């Protein structure tokens, strides 16, 4: 899902990711695309993956149910690889795997229907006032400062607060999340599995505590938070299992904050690196929607989809992918496919917006895209209103990149110029 780094070739196998080339992964995607619409990759732990590099093939794969996400098919592919797992931070087997990203219809449809409404455009629009207040509060804390880490002091608190409030995760434990979530999403980190377990256990305990409140119908008139609504669905008509309840909560918590933090951070970074575009947006804030779409296309926070697995031989992009293989779409490369986006390496907030793959495509397209857009559009508009002359406070080469599956800086020192 992130940086395809220096490409070390082993026959026709290309190794991903390589964190040293993080500063500029896009030439590597272009090099992969030049080899063909489907290339063979090898992850850091040796799992072989067919990587989709071009737009048309990506759409064909993402709408084709033969590229399965079911836990059974993924486990089969894993067994075939003889290894322990792609290590993306999303468990693909066992009790913890019962969520949207590890199911095909009808289970996927059943689980998605339970949460779709809470993330619908109409429901998310109701959060606008809350996001605005949160952004303004964070900006007010920066008054009088010359510099700030715009991730730690701005983007991160927005992302974590919004998803926790929506899900119904209380304030007191949020400080643990950053550490657990970061490690759980860091391929190869020694504490990856343990952090994932800690987060799962925390959610199991939280759900147990919330279940009592739901059973007592403690606040019958209030709009229930998403976790309470799922607990109620389990209590009233057994709509999902206990493991699915925990796994779904984990997925939404993990997928719902580092991603939006990454989007806001990448927006600030690329605007700061293109001062004429930043000035343009500061003068014409009505361009914000297309500016955020351009950030998503140019350098969104999710560079690769999660894995699919073939349950039969499938021919795609002129290649037969054998049954029991892992397949992954290289989103970041497809979003710069020159056959779809003219002059794709140019960052241009006035680019005529057209569909990009930043939020995926097909049955598994992102559940939280309206929330992500609301947060990013609000945050960037308001920060530029306050600091229209904002610039990086270090050279771009000194920006540390996160070593997780999310493509984003780990810190973003910026000069707060009015
Ligand atoms: C800029 C922010 C975000 C980006 C770029 C992003 C990207 C993506 C992508 C590419 C997928 C498809 C993965 C695949 O097909 O393998 C996806 C799925 C998903 N996203 Fe997001 N996401 C973002 C924010 C969020 C938020 C805020 C939530 C909140 C809950 C969320 C929840 C999910 C879930 C649950 C899925 C699985 C959907 C399914 O399988 O039906 N995402 N996201």
Tab-separated table of C-alpha atoms and ligand atoms in Angstrom:
chain	number	residue	atom	x	y	z
A	1	UNK	CA	0.000	0.000	0.000
A	2	UNK	CA	2.967	2.397	0.030
A	3	UNK	CA	6.326	3.256	-1.416
A	4	UNK	CA	7.712	1.037	-4.086
A	5	UNK	CA	11.324	1.810	-3.446
A	6	UNK	CA	14.540	1.073	-5.084
A	7	UNK	CA	13.742	-1.805	-7.332
A	8	UNK	CA	16.075	-4.685	-6.784
A	9	UNK	CA	15.472	-7.243	-9.431
A	10	UNK	CA	15.670	-10.951	-8.796
A	11	UNK	CA	14.939	-12.413	-12.202
A	12	UNK	CA	11.658	-10.686	-12.939
A	13	UNK	CA	10.818	-10.317	-9.257
A	14	UNK	CA	11.016	-6.798	-7.846
A	15	UNK	CA	11.352	-6.156	-4.164
A	16	UNK	CA	9.010	-3.797	-2.258
A	17	UNK	CA	9.133	-1.712	-0.166
A	18	UNK	CA	12.577	-0.207	0.207
A	19	UNK	CA	12.397	2.613	2.714
A	20	UNK	CA	15.593	4.353	1.644
A	21	UNK	CA	14.116	5.657	-1.590
A	22	UNK	CA	11.083	7.119	0.178
A	23	UNK	CA	11.716	10.694	-0.912
A	24	UNK	CA	10.588	10.048	-4.427
A	25	UNK	CA	8.927	6.712	-5.120
A	26	UNK	CA	7.099	7.834	-8.285
A	27	UNK	CA	9.875	7.190	-10.800
A	28	UNK	CA	9.870	3.610	-9.534
A	29	UNK	CA	6.171	3.205	-10.250
A	30	UNK	CA	6.767	4.614	-13.725
A	31	UNK	CA	9.613	2.131	-14.233
A	32	UNK	CA	7.299	-0.696	-13.197
A	33	UNK	CA	4.540	0.507	-15.549
A	34	UNK	CA	7.070	0.550	-18.390
A	35	UNK	CA	7.571	-3.198	-17.859
A	36	UNK	CA	3.879	-3.921	-18.430
A	37	UNK	CA	0.404	-3.638	-16.891
A	38	UNK	CA	1.173	-6.484	-14.467
A	39	UNK	CA	4.572	-7.073	-12.856
A	40	UNK	CA	5.840	-9.605	-10.343
A	41	UNK	CA	6.857	-8.152	-6.980
A	42	UNK	CA	8.202	-9.553	-3.775
A	43	UNK	CA	7.317	-8.017	-0.390
A	44	UNK	CA	9.868	-7.439	2.365
A	45	UNK	CA	9.104	-10.854	3.879
A	46	UNK	CA	9.357	-12.670	0.589
A	47	UNK	CA	5.703	-13.030	-0.406
A	48	UNK	CA	5.272	-12.884	-4.187
A	49	UNK	CA	2.629	-10.491	-5.480
A	50	UNK	CA	1.368	-9.615	-8.948
A	51	UNK	CA	1.373	-5.803	-9.034
A	52	UNK	CA	-0.985	-3.924	-11.358
A	53	UNK	CA	0.705	-0.811	-12.706
A	54	UNK	CA	-1.737	0.721	-15.230
A	55	UNK	CA	-5.175	2.304	-15.009
A	56	UNK	CA	-7.295	0.119	-17.315
A	57	UNK	CA	-5.970	-3.119	-15.870
A	58	UNK	CA	-6.455	-1.784	-12.327
A	59	UNK	CA	-10.129	-1.046	-13.002
A	60	UNK	CA	-10.581	-4.484	-14.561
A	61	UNK	CA	-9.002	-6.186	-11.519
A	62	UNK	CA	-10.873	-4.170	-8.912
A	63	UNK	CA	-14.259	-4.910	-10.468
A	64	UNK	CA	-13.561	-8.633	-11.048
A	65	UNK	CA	-14.769	-10.941	-8.273
A	66	UNK	CA	-12.249	-13.619	-9.322
A	67	UNK	CA	-9.732	-11.435	-7.473
A	68	UNK	CA	-11.075	-12.476	-4.119
A	69	UNK	CA	-10.679	-10.891	-0.702
A	70	UNK	CA	-12.105	-13.788	1.277
A	71	UNK	CA	-10.054	-14.934	4.206
A	72	UNK	CA	-10.142	-18.536	2.905
A	73	UNK	CA	-8.681	-17.588	-0.488
A	74	UNK	CA	-6.080	-15.333	1.110
A	75	UNK	CA	-5.034	-18.110	3.491
A	76	UNK	CA	-4.729	-20.458	0.561
A	77	UNK	CA	-2.415	-18.037	-1.251
A	78	UNK	CA	-0.438	-17.595	1.937
A	79	UNK	CA	-0.057	-21.350	2.356
A	80	UNK	CA	1.155	-21.569	-1.217
A	81	UNK	CA	3.793	-18.916	-0.521
A	82	UNK	CA	5.050	-20.949	2.431
A	83	UNK	CA	5.376	-17.738	4.482
A	84	UNK	CA	3.583	-16.223	7.425
A	85	UNK	CA	1.797	-13.268	5.821
A	86	UNK	CA	2.087	-10.053	3.863
A	87	UNK	CA	2.366	-8.175	7.182
A	88	UNK	CA	0.315	-5.177	6.140
A	89	UNK	CA	-1.179	-4.610	9.588
A	90	UNK	CA	-4.488	-6.116	8.520
A	91	UNK	CA	-4.674	-9.753	9.649
A	92	UNK	CA	-5.865	-11.926	6.787
A	93	UNK	CA	-6.521	-15.124	8.674
A	94	UNK	CA	-7.969	-16.335	11.959
A	95	UNK	CA	-10.710	-14.830	14.119
A	96	UNK	CA	-9.373	-11.292	13.679
A	97	UNK	CA	-9.898	-11.356	9.919
A	98	UNK	CA	-13.703	-10.975	9.846
A	99	UNK	CA	-13.985	-7.509	8.333
A	100	UNK	CA	-14.752	-5.711	5.079
A	101	UNK	CA	-11.272	-6.135	3.673
A	102	UNK	CA	-11.253	-9.915	4.199
A	103	UNK	CA	-14.653	-10.870	2.828
A	104	UNK	CA	-16.427	-11.335	-0.500
A	105	UNK	CA	-20.200	-11.068	-0.972
A	106	UNK	CA	-22.507	-12.021	0.669
A	107	UNK	CA	-20.528	-11.512	3.925
A	108	UNK	CA	-18.979	-8.307	2.592
A	109	UNK	CA	-22.399	-6.916	1.636
A	110	UNK	CA	-23.852	-7.816	5.048
A	111	UNK	CA	-21.001	-6.106	6.944
A	112	UNK	CA	-20.851	-3.066	4.665
A	113	UNK	CA	-24.630	-2.514	5.001
A	114	UNK	CA	-24.188	-2.288	8.773
A	115	UNK	CA	-21.882	0.735	8.543
A	116	UNK	CA	-22.611	2.407	5.183
A	117	UNK	CA	-25.232	4.782	6.544
A	118	UNK	CA	-22.966	6.187	9.266
A	119	UNK	CA	-20.417	7.207	6.589
A	120	UNK	CA	-22.925	8.452	3.990
A	121	UNK	CA	-22.438	11.971	2.553
A	122	UNK	CA	-25.501	13.255	4.453
A	123	UNK	CA	-24.321	11.932	7.843
A	124	UNK	CA	-20.768	13.129	7.320
A	125	UNK	CA	-21.994	16.587	6.329
A	126	UNK	CA	-23.559	16.838	9.802
A	127	UNK	CA	-20.018	16.708	11.209
A	128	UNK	CA	-18.870	19.817	9.346
A	129	UNK	CA	-19.485	22.175	12.289
A	130	UNK	CA	-17.554	19.869	14.606
A	131	UNK	CA	-14.579	19.605	12.225
A	132	UNK	CA	-14.499	23.394	11.808
A	133	UNK	CA	-14.529	23.940	15.580
A	134	UNK	CA	-11.768	21.388	16.084
A	135	UNK	CA	-9.579	22.919	13.367
A	136	UNK	CA	-10.095	26.420	14.756
A	137	UNK	CA	-9.268	25.264	18.265
A	138	UNK	CA	-5.992	23.678	17.071
A	139	UNK	CA	-5.095	26.810	15.106
A	140	UNK	CA	-5.798	29.008	18.124
A	141	UNK	CA	-3.162	27.030	20.072
A	142	UNK	CA	-0.555	28.031	17.501
A	143	UNK	CA	-1.081	31.777	17.899
A	144	UNK	CA	2.224	33.553	18.537
A	145	UNK	CA	4.307	30.616	17.338
A	146	UNK	CA	6.801	30.853	14.480
A	147	UNK	CA	7.063	27.155	13.674
A	148	UNK	CA	4.977	24.057	14.309
A	149	UNK	CA	4.995	20.365	13.489
A	150	UNK	CA	1.829	20.444	11.437
A	151	UNK	CA	1.326	16.716	11.844
A	152	UNK	CA	1.700	16.311	15.610
A	153	UNK	CA	0.019	19.618	16.415
A	154	UNK	CA	-2.586	19.785	13.682
A	155	UNK	CA	-3.286	16.918	11.248
A	156	UNK	CA	-2.984	14.055	13.748
A	157	UNK	CA	-5.327	15.506	16.409
A	158	UNK	CA	-7.929	16.191	13.693
A	159	UNK	CA	-7.756	12.663	12.253
A	160	UNK	CA	-7.782	10.793	15.558
A	161	UNK	CA	-10.449	12.976	17.206
A	162	UNK	CA	-12.931	12.713	14.344
A	163	UNK	CA	-12.739	8.938	13.891
A	164	UNK	CA	-12.830	8.293	17.657
A	165	UNK	CA	-15.874	10.528	18.137
A	166	UNK	CA	-17.653	8.872	15.231
A	167	UNK	CA	-16.870	5.354	16.428
A	168	UNK	CA	-17.471	6.165	20.115
A	169	UNK	CA	-13.930	5.585	21.389
A	170	UNK	CA	-13.390	7.622	24.598
A	171	UNK	CA	-10.722	10.294	25.048
A	172	UNK	CA	-8.739	8.698	27.861
A	173	UNK	CA	-6.990	5.962	25.882
A	174	UNK	CA	-6.348	7.748	22.617
A	175	UNK	CA	-2.786	8.578	23.549
A	176	UNK	CA	-1.898	4.872	23.214
A	177	UNK	CA	-3.222	4.632	19.699
A	178	UNK	CA	-0.554	6.441	17.849
A	179	UNK	CA	2.112	4.085	19.049
A	180	UNK	CA	0.033	0.911	18.616
A	181	UNK	CA	-1.437	1.921	15.273
A	182	UNK	CA	1.904	3.066	13.861
A	183	UNK	CA	3.628	-0.164	14.844
A	184	UNK	CA	0.703	-2.330	13.687
A	185	UNK	CA	0.985	-0.685	10.264
A	186	UNK	CA	4.793	-0.960	10.052
A	187	UNK	CA	5.839	-3.964	7.985
A	188	UNK	CA	8.792	-5.687	9.574
A	189	UNK	CA	8.591	-3.830	12.911
A	190	UNK	CA	9.514	-6.119	15.822
A	191	UNK	CA	6.398	-5.017	17.750
A	192	UNK	CA	3.970	-5.173	14.822
A	193	UNK	CA	2.068	-8.262	15.939
A	194	UNK	CA	2.063	-7.289	19.595
A	195	UNK	CA	0.739	-3.792	18.823
A	196	UNK	CA	-1.997	-5.243	16.659
A	197	UNK	CA	-2.947	-7.581	19.521
A	198	UNK	CA	-2.972	-4.720	22.043
A	199	UNK	CA	-5.264	-2.666	19.842
A	200	UNK	CA	-7.602	-5.637	19.295
A	201	UNK	CA	-7.696	-6.366	23.048
A	202	UNK	CA	-8.395	-2.736	23.852
A	203	UNK	CA	-11.326	-2.768	21.418
A	204	UNK	CA	-12.654	-6.075	22.814
A	205	UNK	CA	-12.674	-4.536	26.313
A	206	UNK	CA	-14.264	-1.320	25.086
A	207	UNK	CA	-16.996	-3.236	23.265
A	208	UNK	CA	-17.700	-5.300	26.395
A	209	UNK	CA	-18.095	-2.086	28.411
A	210	UNK	CA	-20.292	-0.456	25.769
A	211	UNK	CA	-22.476	-3.538	25.423
A	212	UNK	CA	-23.916	-2.967	28.882
A	213	UNK	CA	-24.856	0.624	28.024
A	214	UNK	CA	-26.447	-0.488	24.763
A	215	UNK	CA	-28.367	-3.301	26.491
A	216	UNK	CA	-29.620	-0.821	29.111
A	217	UNK	CA	-30.507	1.560	26.270
A	218	UNK	CA	-28.745	4.283	28.266
A	219	UNK	CA	-29.401	7.128	25.802
A	220	UNK	CA	-32.388	6.040	23.703
A	221	UNK	CA	-32.822	9.365	21.868
A	222	UNK	CA	-29.197	10.004	21.029
A	223	UNK	CA	-27.689	9.141	17.628
A	224	UNK	CA	-25.667	6.054	18.534
A	225	UNK	CA	-21.951	6.029	17.761
A	226	UNK	CA	-20.854	3.450	15.162
A	227	UNK	CA	-19.577	0.874	17.668
A	228	UNK	CA	-22.812	1.079	19.692
A	229	UNK	CA	-24.869	0.727	16.510
A	230	UNK	CA	-22.913	-2.431	15.584
A	231	UNK	CA	-23.311	-3.802	19.137
A	232	UNK	CA	-27.076	-3.167	18.919
A	233	UNK	CA	-27.192	-4.954	15.554
A	234	UNK	CA	-25.474	-7.938	17.157
A	235	UNK	CA	-27.748	-7.933	20.216
A	236	UNK	CA	-31.016	-7.528	18.345
A	237	UNK	CA	-30.653	-9.735	15.283
A	238	UNK	CA	-27.242	-11.376	15.467
A	239	UNK	CA	-26.209	-9.392	12.391
A	240	UNK	CA	-22.494	-10.050	12.967
A	241	UNK	CA	-20.345	-12.288	15.167
A	242	UNK	CA	-18.316	-11.107	18.156
A	243	UNK	CA	-15.060	-11.565	16.216
A	244	UNK	CA	-16.479	-9.581	13.283
A	245	UNK	CA	-17.519	-6.821	15.685
A	246	UNK	CA	-13.976	-6.494	17.022
A	247	UNK	CA	-12.322	-6.879	13.635
A	248	UNK	CA	-14.605	-4.280	12.019
A	249	UNK	CA	-13.872	-1.832	14.852
A	250	UNK	CA	-10.151	-2.385	14.389
A	251	UNK	CA	-10.375	-1.837	10.651
A	252	UNK	CA	-12.331	1.409	10.955
A	253	UNK	CA	-10.088	2.775	13.694
A	254	UNK	CA	-6.873	1.944	11.839
A	255	UNK	CA	-8.096	2.838	8.348
A	256	UNK	CA	-9.860	5.941	9.646
A	257	UNK	CA	-7.095	8.065	11.105
A	258	UNK	CA	-3.555	7.540	9.757
A	259	UNK	CA	-4.998	7.849	6.255
A	260	UNK	CA	-6.675	11.221	6.738
A	261	UNK	CA	-3.664	12.481	8.699
A	262	UNK	CA	-1.567	11.446	5.698
A	263	UNK	CA	-3.849	13.268	3.276
A	264	UNK	CA	-3.701	16.534	5.250
A	265	UNK	CA	0.065	16.208	5.665
A	266	UNK	CA	0.687	15.465	1.988
A	267	UNK	CA	-1.554	18.392	1.042
A	268	UNK	CA	0.466	20.782	3.233
A	269	UNK	CA	3.759	19.364	1.993
A	270	UNK	CA	3.007	19.527	-1.726
A	271	UNK	CA	1.383	22.959	-1.481
A	272	UNK	CA	4.450	24.209	0.392
A	273	UNK	CA	6.697	22.745	-2.301
A	274	UNK	CA	4.634	24.535	-4.974
A	275	UNK	CA	4.296	28.046	-3.498
A	276	UNK	CA	2.549	29.425	-6.605
A	277	UNK	CA	-0.176	26.781	-6.163
A	278	UNK	CA	-0.441	27.544	-2.462
A	279	UNK	CA	-0.822	31.274	-3.184
A	280	UNK	CA	-3.411	30.498	-5.833
A	281	UNK	CA	-5.446	28.404	-3.380
A	282	UNK	CA	-5.114	31.011	-0.615
A	283	UNK	CA	-6.500	33.631	-3.029
A	284	UNK	CA	-9.201	31.324	-4.426
A	285	UNK	CA	-10.349	29.059	-1.578
A	286	UNK	CA	-13.236	27.824	-3.752
A	287	UNK	CA	-10.617	25.638	-5.509
A	288	UNK	CA	-10.233	23.522	-2.360
A	289	UNK	CA	-12.219	20.497	-3.563
A	290	UNK	CA	-10.183	20.030	-6.713
A	291	UNK	CA	-6.969	20.866	-4.851
A	292	UNK	CA	-7.577	17.971	-2.449
A	293	UNK	CA	-8.458	15.654	-5.355
A	294	UNK	CA	-5.163	16.633	-6.978
A	295	UNK	CA	-3.248	15.797	-3.775
A	296	UNK	CA	-5.035	12.418	-3.687
A	297	UNK	CA	-4.024	11.756	-7.291
A	298	UNK	CA	-0.506	13.171	-7.143
A	299	UNK	CA	0.550	11.612	-3.828
A	300	UNK	CA	-2.307	10.129	-1.821
A	301	UNK	CA	-1.603	8.430	1.516
A	302	UNK	CA	-2.452	4.922	0.257
A	303	UNK	CA	-0.075	3.859	-2.504
A	304	UNK	CA	-1.192	0.241	-2.865
A	305	UNK	CA	-4.474	-1.562	-2.327
A	306	UNK	CA	-4.614	-4.426	0.111
A	307	UNK	CA	-4.048	-7.887	-1.349
A	308	UNK	CA	-6.485	-9.883	-3.440
A	309	UNK	CA	-6.063	-13.625	-4.046
A	310	UNK	CA	-6.992	-15.626	-7.130
A	311	UNK	CA	-9.160	-18.701	-6.557
A	312	UNK	CA	-8.685	-19.853	-10.176
A	313	UNK	CA	-6.288	-19.080	-13.034
A	314	UNK	CA	-7.143	-15.597	-14.329
A	315	UNK	CA	-5.889	-13.945	-17.486
A	316	UNK	CA	-5.309	-10.225	-17.172
A	317	UNK	CA	-3.001	-7.725	-18.877
A	318	UNK	CA	-1.776	-10.453	-21.212
A	319	UNK	CA	-0.622	-12.622	-18.311
A	320	UNK	CA	-2.152	-15.708	-16.744
A	321	UNK	CA	-2.154	-15.306	-12.999
A	322	UNK	CA	-2.228	-18.763	-11.434
A	323	UNK	CA	-4.830	-19.779	-8.875
A	324	UNK	CA	-3.675	-19.064	-5.313
A	325	UNK	CA	-1.658	-15.908	-6.160
A	326	UNK	CA	-1.640	-12.549	-4.414
A	327	UNK	CA	-2.549	-9.508	-6.531
A	328	UNK	CA	-2.279	-5.853	-5.596
A	329	UNK	CA	-3.029	-2.614	-7.454
A	330	UNK	CA	-0.257	0.011	-7.328
A	331	UNK	CA	-2.614	2.950	-6.872
A	332	UNK	CA	0.065	5.633	-6.908
A	333	UNK	CA	1.354	4.465	-10.282
A	334	UNK	CA	-2.124	4.176	-11.815
A	335	UNK	CA	-2.907	7.722	-10.631
A	336	UNK	CA	-0.043	8.934	-12.822
A	337	UNK	CA	-0.891	6.791	-15.839
A	338	UNK	CA	-0.170	9.150	-18.768
A	339	UNK	CA	-2.933	7.591	-20.862
A	340	UNK	CA	-5.423	8.966	-18.352
A	341	UNK	CA	-3.744	12.030	-16.824
A	342	UNK	CA	-1.884	14.341	-19.220
A	343	UNK	CA	1.496	15.436	-17.870
A	344	UNK	CA	0.888	13.232	-14.815
A	345	UNK	CA	3.952	14.305	-12.802
A	346	UNK	CA	2.785	17.920	-12.719
A	347	UNK	CA	1.067	18.986	-9.466
A	348	UNK	CA	-1.727	21.278	-10.578
A	349	UNK	CA	-4.634	22.204	-8.321
A	350	UNK	CA	-6.499	23.625	-11.316
A	351	UNK	CA	-6.369	20.269	-13.125
A	352	UNK	CA	-9.837	19.383	-14.311
A	353	UNK	CA	-10.906	16.901	-11.648
A	354	UNK	CA	-11.563	13.390	-12.871
A	355	UNK	CA	-11.831	10.089	-11.077
A	356	UNK	CA	-8.634	8.814	-9.473
A	357	UNK	CA	-7.929	5.581	-7.610
A	358	UNK	CA	-6.837	7.047	-4.269
A	359	UNK	CA	-9.896	5.599	-2.516
A	360	UNK	CA	-9.874	2.346	-4.500
A	361	UNK	CA	-12.608	1.156	-6.823
A	362	UNK	CA	-15.320	-1.501	-6.973
A	363	UNK	CA	-16.958	-3.293	-4.051
A	364	UNK	CA	-14.190	-2.405	-1.585
A	365	UNK	CA	-13.917	1.304	-2.399
A	366	UNK	CA	-13.209	3.354	0.688
A	367	UNK	CA	-15.944	3.545	3.308
A	368	UNK	CA	-14.561	6.757	4.804
A	369	UNK	CA	-13.915	8.914	1.733
A	370	UNK	CA	-16.501	11.573	2.598
A	371	UNK	CA	-15.050	11.960	6.086
A	372	UNK	CA	-11.511	12.146	4.676
A	373	UNK	CA	-12.499	14.826	2.172
A	374	UNK	CA	-14.403	16.853	4.775
A	375	UNK	CA	-11.438	16.851	7.175
A	376	UNK	CA	-8.857	17.707	4.518
A	377	UNK	CA	-10.899	20.397	2.772
A	378	UNK	CA	-11.769	22.083	6.085
A	379	UNK	CA	-8.280	21.849	7.560
A	380	UNK	CA	-6.426	23.163	4.512
A	381	UNK	CA	-8.896	25.983	3.811
A	382	UNK	CA	-8.690	27.263	7.366
A	383	UNK	CA	-4.959	26.899	7.773
A	384	UNK	CA	-4.357	28.860	4.571
A	385	UNK	CA	-6.784	31.553	5.664
A	386	UNK	CA	-4.693	32.033	8.816
A	387	UNK	CA	-1.238	31.435	7.297
A	388	UNK	CA	-1.408	32.152	3.549
A	389	UNK	CA	2.386	32.453	3.423
A	390	UNK	CA	3.078	29.165	5.195
A	391	UNK	CA	6.337	27.437	4.130
A	392	UNK	CA	8.410	24.403	5.053
A	393	UNK	CA	10.708	25.099	8.007
A	394	UNK	CA	13.321	22.610	6.805
A	395	UNK	CA	14.624	21.453	3.478
A	396	UNK	CA	12.446	18.796	1.786
A	397	UNK	CA	15.291	16.259	2.036
A	398	UNK	CA	15.190	16.523	5.834
A	399	UNK	CA	11.544	15.534	6.126
A	400	UNK	CA	11.324	12.128	7.803
A	401	UNK	CA	8.938	9.743	6.040
A	402	UNK	CA	6.784	7.328	8.051
A	403	UNK	CA	7.957	3.736	7.804
A	404	UNK	CA	4.419	2.420	7.703
A	405	UNK	CA	2.067	1.300	4.950
A	406	UNK	CA	0.814	4.894	4.790
A	407	UNK	CA	2.691	7.243	2.448
A	408	UNK	CA	3.139	10.412	4.492
A	409	UNK	CA	5.791	12.344	6.422
A	410	UNK	CA	6.258	11.398	10.071
A	411	UNK	CA	6.810	15.058	11.014
A	412	UNK	CA	6.230	18.249	9.083
A	413	UNK	CA	7.977	21.345	10.480
A	414	UNK	CA	6.383	24.438	8.954
A	415	UNK	CA	6.934	28.193	9.298
A	416	UNK	CA	3.700	29.912	10.253
A	417	UNK	CA	3.826	32.993	8.020
A	418	UNK	CA	0.726	35.185	7.710
B	1	LIG	C1	-7.448	9.994	2.670
B	1	LIG	C2	-7.943	9.059	3.413
B	1	LIG	C3	-8.198	7.657	2.940
B	1	LIG	C4	-7.678	6.979	1.871
B	1	LIG	C5	-6.684	7.478	0.823
B	1	LIG	C6	-8.266	5.660	1.892
B	1	LIG	C7	-8.012	4.675	0.948
B	1	LIG	C8	-8.679	3.484	0.868
B	1	LIG	C9	-8.503	2.506	-0.181
B	1	LIG	C10	-7.545	2.622	-1.348
B	1	LIG	C11	-9.334	1.479	0.078
B	1	LIG	C12	-9.513	0.227	-0.772
B	1	LIG	C13	-8.562	-0.860	-0.336
B	1	LIG	C14	-8.608	-2.068	-1.229
B	1	LIG	O1	-9.400	-2.134	-2.180
B	1	LIG	O2	-7.809	-2.978	-0.980
B	1	LIG	C15	-10.034	1.784	1.305
B	1	LIG	C16	-10.949	0.956	1.910
B	1	LIG	C17	-11.484	1.220	3.147
B	1	LIG	N1	-11.378	2.385	3.882
B	1	LIG	FE1	-10.330	4.010	3.372
B	1	LIG	N2	-9.099	5.565	2.970
B	1	LIG	C18	-9.102	6.762	3.622
B	1	LIG	C19	-9.843	7.107	4.734
B	1	LIG	C20	-10.681	6.267	5.408
B	1	LIG	C21	-11.462	6.620	6.555
B	1	LIG	C22	-11.544	8.000	7.203
B	1	LIG	C23	-12.115	5.505	6.952
B	1	LIG	C24	-13.056	5.473	8.129
B	1	LIG	C25	-13.654	4.469	8.605
B	1	LIG	C26	-11.764	4.438	6.024
B	1	LIG	C27	-12.218	3.142	6.066
B	1	LIG	C28	-12.056	2.217	5.054
B	1	LIG	C29	-12.655	0.889	5.094
B	1	LIG	C30	-13.486	0.308	6.216
B	1	LIG	C31	-12.298	0.270	3.894
B	1	LIG	C32	-12.698	-1.124	3.423
B	1	LIG	C33	-13.948	-1.018	2.572
B	1	LIG	C34	-14.432	-2.333	2.042
B	1	LIG	O3	-13.656	-3.289	1.951
B	1	LIG	O4	-15.627	-2.425	1.718
B	1	LIG	N3	-10.896	4.946	5.096
B	1	LIG	N4	-9.629	3.010	1.751
